[in-house]
Tab-separated table of C-alpha atoms and ligand atoms in Angstrom:
chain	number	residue	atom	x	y	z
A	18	UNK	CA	-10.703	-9.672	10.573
A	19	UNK	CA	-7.552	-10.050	8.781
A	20	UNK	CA	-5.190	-7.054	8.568
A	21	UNK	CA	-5.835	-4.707	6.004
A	22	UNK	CA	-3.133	-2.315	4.916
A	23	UNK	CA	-3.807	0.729	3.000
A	24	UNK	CA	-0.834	2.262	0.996
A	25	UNK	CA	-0.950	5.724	0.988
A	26	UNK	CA	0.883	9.183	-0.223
A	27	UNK	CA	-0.578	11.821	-2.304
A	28	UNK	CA	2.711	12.237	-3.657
A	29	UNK	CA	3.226	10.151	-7.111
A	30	UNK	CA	5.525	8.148	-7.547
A	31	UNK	CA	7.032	7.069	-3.985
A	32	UNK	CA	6.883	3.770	-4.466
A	33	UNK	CA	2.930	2.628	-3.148
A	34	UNK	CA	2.666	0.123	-5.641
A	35	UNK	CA	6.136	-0.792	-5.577
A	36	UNK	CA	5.703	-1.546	-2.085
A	37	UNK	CA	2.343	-3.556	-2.322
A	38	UNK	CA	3.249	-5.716	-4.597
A	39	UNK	CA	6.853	-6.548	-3.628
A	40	UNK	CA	6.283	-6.920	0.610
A	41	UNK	CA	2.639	-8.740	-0.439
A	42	UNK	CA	4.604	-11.325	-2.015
A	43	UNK	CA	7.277	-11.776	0.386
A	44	UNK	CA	4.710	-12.366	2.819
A	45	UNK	CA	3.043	-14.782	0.851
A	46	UNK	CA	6.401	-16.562	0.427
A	47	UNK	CA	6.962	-17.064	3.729
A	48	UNK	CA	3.357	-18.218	4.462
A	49	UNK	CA	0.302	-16.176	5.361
A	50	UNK	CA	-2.388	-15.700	2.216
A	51	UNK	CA	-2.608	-11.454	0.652
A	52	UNK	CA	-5.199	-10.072	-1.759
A	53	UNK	CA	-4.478	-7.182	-3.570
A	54	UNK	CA	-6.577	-4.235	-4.304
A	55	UNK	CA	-5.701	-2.326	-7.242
A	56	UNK	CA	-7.855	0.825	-6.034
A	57	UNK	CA	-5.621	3.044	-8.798
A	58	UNK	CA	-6.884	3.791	-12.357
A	59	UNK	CA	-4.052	3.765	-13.561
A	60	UNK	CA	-3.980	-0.248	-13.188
A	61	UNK	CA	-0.042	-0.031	-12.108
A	62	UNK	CA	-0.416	-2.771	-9.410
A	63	UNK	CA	-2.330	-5.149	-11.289
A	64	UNK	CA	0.394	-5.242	-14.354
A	65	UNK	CA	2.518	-5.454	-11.685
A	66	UNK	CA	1.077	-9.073	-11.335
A	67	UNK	CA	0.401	-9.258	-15.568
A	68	UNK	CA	-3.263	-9.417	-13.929
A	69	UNK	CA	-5.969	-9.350	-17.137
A	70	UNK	CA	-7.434	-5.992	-16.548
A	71	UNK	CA	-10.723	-6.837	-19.229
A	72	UNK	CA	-11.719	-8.978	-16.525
A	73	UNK	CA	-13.997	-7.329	-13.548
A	74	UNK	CA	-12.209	-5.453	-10.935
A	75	UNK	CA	-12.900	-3.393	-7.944
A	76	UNK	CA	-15.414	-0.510	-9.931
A	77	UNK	CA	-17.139	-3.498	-10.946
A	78	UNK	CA	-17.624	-4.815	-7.473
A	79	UNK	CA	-18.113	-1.263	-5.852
A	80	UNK	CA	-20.916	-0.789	-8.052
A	81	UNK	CA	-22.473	-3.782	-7.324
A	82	UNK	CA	-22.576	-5.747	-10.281
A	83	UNK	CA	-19.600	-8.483	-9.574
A	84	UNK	CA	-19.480	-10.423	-6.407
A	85	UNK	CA	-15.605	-9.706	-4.447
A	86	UNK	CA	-15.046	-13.211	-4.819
A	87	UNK	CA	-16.274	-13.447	-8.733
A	88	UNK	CA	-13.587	-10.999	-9.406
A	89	UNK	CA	-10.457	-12.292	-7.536
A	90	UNK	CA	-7.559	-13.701	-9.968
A	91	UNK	CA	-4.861	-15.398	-9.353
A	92	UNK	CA	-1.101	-14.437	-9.749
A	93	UNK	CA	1.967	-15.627	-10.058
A	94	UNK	CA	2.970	-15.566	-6.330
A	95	UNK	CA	1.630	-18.841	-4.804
A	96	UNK	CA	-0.768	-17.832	-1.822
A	97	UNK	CA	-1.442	-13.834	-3.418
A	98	UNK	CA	-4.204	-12.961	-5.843
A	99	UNK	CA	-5.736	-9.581	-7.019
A	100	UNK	CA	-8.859	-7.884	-7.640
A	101	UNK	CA	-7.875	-5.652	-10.324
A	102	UNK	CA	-7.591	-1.629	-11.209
A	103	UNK	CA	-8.029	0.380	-13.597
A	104	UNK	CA	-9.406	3.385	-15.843
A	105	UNK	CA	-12.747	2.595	-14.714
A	106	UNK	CA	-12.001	4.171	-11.531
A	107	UNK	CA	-11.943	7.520	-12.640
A	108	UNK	CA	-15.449	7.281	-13.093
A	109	UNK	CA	-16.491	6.052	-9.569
A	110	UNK	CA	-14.665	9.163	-7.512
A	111	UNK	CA	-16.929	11.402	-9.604
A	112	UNK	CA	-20.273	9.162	-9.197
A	113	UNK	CA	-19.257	8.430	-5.320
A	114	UNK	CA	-19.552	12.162	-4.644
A	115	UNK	CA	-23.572	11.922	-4.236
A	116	UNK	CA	-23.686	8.684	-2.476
A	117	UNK	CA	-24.526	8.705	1.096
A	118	UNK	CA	-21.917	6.729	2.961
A	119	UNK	CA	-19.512	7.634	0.011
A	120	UNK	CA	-16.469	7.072	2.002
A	121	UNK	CA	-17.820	3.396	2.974
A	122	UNK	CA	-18.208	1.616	-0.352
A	123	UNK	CA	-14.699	-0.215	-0.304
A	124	UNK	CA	-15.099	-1.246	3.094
A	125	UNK	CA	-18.882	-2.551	2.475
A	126	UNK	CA	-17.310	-3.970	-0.932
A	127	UNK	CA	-14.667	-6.245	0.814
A	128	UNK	CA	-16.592	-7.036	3.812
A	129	UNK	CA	-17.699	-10.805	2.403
A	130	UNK	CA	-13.701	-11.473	1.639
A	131	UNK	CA	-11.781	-10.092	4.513
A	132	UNK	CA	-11.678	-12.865	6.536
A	133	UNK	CA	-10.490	-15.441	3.591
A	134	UNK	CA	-6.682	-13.486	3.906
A	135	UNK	CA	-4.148	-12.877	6.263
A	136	UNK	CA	-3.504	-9.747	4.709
A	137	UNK	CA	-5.439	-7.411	2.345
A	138	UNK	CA	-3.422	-4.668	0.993
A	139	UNK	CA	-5.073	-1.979	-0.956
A	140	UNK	CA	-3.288	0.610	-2.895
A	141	UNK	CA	-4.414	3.773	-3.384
A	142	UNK	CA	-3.747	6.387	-6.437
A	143	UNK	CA	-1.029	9.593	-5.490
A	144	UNK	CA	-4.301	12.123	-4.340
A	145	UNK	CA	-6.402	12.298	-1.243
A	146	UNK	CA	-9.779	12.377	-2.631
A	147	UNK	CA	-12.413	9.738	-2.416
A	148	UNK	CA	-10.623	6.688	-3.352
A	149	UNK	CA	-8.074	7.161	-0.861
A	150	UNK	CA	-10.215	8.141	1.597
A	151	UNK	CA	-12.362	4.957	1.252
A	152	UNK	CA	-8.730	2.739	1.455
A	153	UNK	CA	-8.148	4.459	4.939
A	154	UNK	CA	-11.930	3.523	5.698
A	155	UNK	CA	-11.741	0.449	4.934
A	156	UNK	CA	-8.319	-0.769	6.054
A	157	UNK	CA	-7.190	-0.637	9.934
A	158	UNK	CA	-3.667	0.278	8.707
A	159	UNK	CA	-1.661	2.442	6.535
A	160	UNK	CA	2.107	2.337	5.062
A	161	UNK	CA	3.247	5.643	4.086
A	162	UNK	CA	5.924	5.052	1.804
A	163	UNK	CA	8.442	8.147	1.167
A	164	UNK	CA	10.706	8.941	-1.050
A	165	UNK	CA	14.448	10.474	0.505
A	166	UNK	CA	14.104	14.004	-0.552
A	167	UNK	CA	13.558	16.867	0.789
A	168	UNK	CA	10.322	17.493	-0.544
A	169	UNK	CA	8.850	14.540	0.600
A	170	UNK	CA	8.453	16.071	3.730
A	171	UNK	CA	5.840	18.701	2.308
A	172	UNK	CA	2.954	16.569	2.254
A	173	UNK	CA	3.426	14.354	5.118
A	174	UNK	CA	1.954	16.403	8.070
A	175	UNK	CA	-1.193	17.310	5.632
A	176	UNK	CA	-1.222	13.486	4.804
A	177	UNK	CA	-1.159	12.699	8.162
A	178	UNK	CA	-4.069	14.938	9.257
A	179	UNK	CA	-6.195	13.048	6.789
A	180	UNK	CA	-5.198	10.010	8.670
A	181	UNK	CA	-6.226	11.826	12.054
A	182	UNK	CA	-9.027	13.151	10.652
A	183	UNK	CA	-10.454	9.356	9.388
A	184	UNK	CA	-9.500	8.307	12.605
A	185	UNK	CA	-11.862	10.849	14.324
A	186	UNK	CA	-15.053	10.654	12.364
A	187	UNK	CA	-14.666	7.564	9.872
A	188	UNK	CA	-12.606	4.802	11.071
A	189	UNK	CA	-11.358	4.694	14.790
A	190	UNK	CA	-9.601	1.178	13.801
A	191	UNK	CA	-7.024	3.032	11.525
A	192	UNK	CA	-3.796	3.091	12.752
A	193	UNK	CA	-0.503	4.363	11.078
A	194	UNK	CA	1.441	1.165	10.680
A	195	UNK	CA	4.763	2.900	9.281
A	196	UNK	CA	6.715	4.855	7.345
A	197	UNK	CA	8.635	3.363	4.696
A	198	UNK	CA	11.754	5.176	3.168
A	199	UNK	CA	12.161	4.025	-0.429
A	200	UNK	CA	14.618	4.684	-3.223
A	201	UNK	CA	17.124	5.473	-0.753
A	202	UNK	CA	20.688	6.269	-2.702
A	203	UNK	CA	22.975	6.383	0.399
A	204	UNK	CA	25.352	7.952	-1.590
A	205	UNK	CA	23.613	11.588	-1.523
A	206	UNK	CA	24.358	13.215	1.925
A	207	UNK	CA	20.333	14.699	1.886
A	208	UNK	CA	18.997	10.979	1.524
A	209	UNK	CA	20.495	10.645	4.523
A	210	UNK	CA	19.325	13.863	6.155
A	211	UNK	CA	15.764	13.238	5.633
A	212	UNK	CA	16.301	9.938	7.159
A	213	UNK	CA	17.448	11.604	10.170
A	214	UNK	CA	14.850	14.362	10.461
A	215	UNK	CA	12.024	11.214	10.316
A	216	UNK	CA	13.552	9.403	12.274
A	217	UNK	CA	14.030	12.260	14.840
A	218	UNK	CA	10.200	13.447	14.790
A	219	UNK	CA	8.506	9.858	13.864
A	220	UNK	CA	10.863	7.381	16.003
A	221	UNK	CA	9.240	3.773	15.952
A	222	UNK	CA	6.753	4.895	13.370
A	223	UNK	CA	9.776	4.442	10.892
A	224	UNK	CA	10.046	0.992	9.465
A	225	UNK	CA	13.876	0.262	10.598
A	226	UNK	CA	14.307	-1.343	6.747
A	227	UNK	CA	14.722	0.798	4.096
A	228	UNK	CA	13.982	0.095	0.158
A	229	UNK	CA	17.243	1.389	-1.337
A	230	UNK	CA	17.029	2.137	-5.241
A	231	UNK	CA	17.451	-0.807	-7.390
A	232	UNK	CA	16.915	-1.408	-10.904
A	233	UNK	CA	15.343	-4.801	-10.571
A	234	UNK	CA	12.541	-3.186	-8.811
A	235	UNK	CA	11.529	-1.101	-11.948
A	236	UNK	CA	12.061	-3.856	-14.213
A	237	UNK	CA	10.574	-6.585	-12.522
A	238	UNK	CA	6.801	-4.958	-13.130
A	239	UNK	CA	7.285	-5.214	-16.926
A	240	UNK	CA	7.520	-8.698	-16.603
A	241	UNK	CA	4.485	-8.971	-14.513
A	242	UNK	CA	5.746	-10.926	-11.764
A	243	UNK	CA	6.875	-9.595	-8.269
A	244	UNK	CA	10.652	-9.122	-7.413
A	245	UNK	CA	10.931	-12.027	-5.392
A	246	UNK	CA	10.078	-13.943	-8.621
A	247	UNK	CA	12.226	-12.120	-11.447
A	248	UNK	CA	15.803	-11.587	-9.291
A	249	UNK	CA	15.496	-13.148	-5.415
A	250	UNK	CA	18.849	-12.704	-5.341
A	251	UNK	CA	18.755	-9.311	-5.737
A	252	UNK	CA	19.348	-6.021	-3.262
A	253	UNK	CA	15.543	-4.979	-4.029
A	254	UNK	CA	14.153	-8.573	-3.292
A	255	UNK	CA	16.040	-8.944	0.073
A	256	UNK	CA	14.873	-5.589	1.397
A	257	UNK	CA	11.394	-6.054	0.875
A	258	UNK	CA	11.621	-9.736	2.160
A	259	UNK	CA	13.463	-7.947	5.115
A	260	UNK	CA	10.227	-5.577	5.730
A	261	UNK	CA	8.009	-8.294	5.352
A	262	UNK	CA	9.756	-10.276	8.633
A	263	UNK	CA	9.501	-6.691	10.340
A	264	UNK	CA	6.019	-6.134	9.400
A	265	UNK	CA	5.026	-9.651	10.331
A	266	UNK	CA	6.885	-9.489	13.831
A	267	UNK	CA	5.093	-5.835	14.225
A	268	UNK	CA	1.701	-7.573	13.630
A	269	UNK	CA	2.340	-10.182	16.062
A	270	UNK	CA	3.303	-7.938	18.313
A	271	UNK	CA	0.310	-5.478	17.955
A	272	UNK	CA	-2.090	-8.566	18.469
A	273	UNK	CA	-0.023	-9.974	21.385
A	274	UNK	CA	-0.886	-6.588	23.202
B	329	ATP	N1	13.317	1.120	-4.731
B	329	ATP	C1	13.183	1.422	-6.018
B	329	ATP	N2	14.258	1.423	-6.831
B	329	ATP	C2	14.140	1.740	-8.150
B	329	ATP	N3	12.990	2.068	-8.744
B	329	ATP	C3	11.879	2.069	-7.984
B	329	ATP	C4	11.911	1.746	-6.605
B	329	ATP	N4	10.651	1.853	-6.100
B	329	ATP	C5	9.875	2.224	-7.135
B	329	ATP	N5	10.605	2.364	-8.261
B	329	ATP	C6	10.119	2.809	-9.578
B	329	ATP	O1	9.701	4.147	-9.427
B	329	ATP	C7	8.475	4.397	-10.130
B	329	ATP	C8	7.396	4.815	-9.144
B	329	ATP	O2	7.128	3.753	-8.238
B	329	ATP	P1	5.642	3.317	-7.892
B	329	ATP	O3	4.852	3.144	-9.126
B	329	ATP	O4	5.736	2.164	-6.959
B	329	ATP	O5	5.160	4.600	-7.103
B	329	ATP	P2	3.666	4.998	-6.731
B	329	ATP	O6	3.753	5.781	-5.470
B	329	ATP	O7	2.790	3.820	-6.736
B	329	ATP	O8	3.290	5.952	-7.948
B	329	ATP	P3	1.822	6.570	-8.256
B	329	ATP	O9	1.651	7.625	-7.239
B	329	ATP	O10	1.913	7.084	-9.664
B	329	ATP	O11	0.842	5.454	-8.109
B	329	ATP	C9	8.152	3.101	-10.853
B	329	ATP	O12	8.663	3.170	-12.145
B	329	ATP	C10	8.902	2.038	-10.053
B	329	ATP	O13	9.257	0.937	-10.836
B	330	MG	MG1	0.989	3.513	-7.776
């Protein structure tokens, strides 16, 4: 089995998708093959990629009616490709609630494409109800991206009881991967606080790179291509490809052991 990264934080707006799409296609630059799950209604990842979101995506396959392989597209990152999001999943957290196994449908959904990828990243939408709960199920990692403020601390330790709590009765394969800092402004004396504290409590759980904010990031989504793609040259593109060497080196690592 490939690894399978879920992207998690209840917290909106921290930079999940962000994150997905930008260190998925870094890695795919430098080699190894990613598919994307856009397990957010509000389709953010997939016109990330200007993925055509009339086209089935993952409610489509959880439900049973498309194949996982009928409904991967291409994008434009050589090597990455998508099974797309969108308001369709809105519906399935509410219908899931009945199902026995409810908290296994992703996994079961992606079981006849995770070997095909190096790396399958899902990202999940800024709650922790059902749909994130069947990312962490289904993945054997998670990236908790966070933003450098103070109140990003709030939801961590409840976030990461959710993880501890998967790990006891759903998933024993899940694993937290990392924290990622993003949006860092070194400039503001309580970015670099929080940093600290993390650092302090979470030591090697922290990702040593860290996303600072750049305006290339935000823009590069509107033009439906990754980072990487729009401005390579840019501070946002070279800290992402930077995470993808560490994440690739930590993977190694983990399956050296
Ligand atoms: N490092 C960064 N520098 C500048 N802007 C960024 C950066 N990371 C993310 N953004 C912007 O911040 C906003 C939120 O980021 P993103 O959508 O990745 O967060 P999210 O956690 O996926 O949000 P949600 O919880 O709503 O799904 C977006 O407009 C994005 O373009
Ligand atoms: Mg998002």
């Amino acid at each position: 089995m490939g690894t399978v990264i879920a992207f998690a934080n209840q917290k909106g707006g921290v930079g999940k998708t962000t994150t997905a799409v930008n260190l998925g296609a870094s890695i795919a630059e430098s080699g190894p093959s990613v598919l994307l799950i856009d397990f957010d209604a509000q389709g953010n990842l997939s016109s990330s990629v200007g993925a055509d979101r009339s086209a089935p995506g993952i409610y489509k396959v959880l439900s049973g009616e498309v194949a996982a392989v009928d409904a991967i597209q291409e994008t434009p990152q050589p090597r990455m490709s998508i099974i797309t999001g969108g308001a369709d999943l809105t519906g399935a957290s509410v219908e899931l609630v009945n199902e026995e196994r409810r908290e296994y449908f992703l996994r079961d959904a992606l079981k006849p494409v995770v070997d095909k990828f190096d790396f399958i990243f899902i990202d999940s939408p800024p709650s922790l109800g059902l749909l994130t709960l069947n990312a962490m199920v289904a993945a054997n990692r998670v990236i908790v991206p966070l933003q450098c403020e103070y109140f990003a601390l709030e939801g961590l330790t409840q976030l990461l009881q959710n993880i501890k709590r998967v790990q006891t009765s759903l998933n024993p394969d899940l694993e937290l991967f990392g924290i990622l800092f993003t949006m860092y402004d070194s400039r503001t004396r309580l970015a670099n606080d929080v940093v600290q504290e993390v650092i302090g409590y979470f030591g090697k759980r922290v990702f040593r790179t860290i996303i600072p904010r750049n305006v290339r990031l935000s823009e590069a989504p509107s033009h439906g291509i990754p980072v990487n793609l729009y401005d390579p040259a840019c501070v946002g593109a070279r800290s992402y490809k930077k995470l993808s060497e560490e994440v690739l080196s930590r993977v190694k690592d983990q399956t050296a052991r």
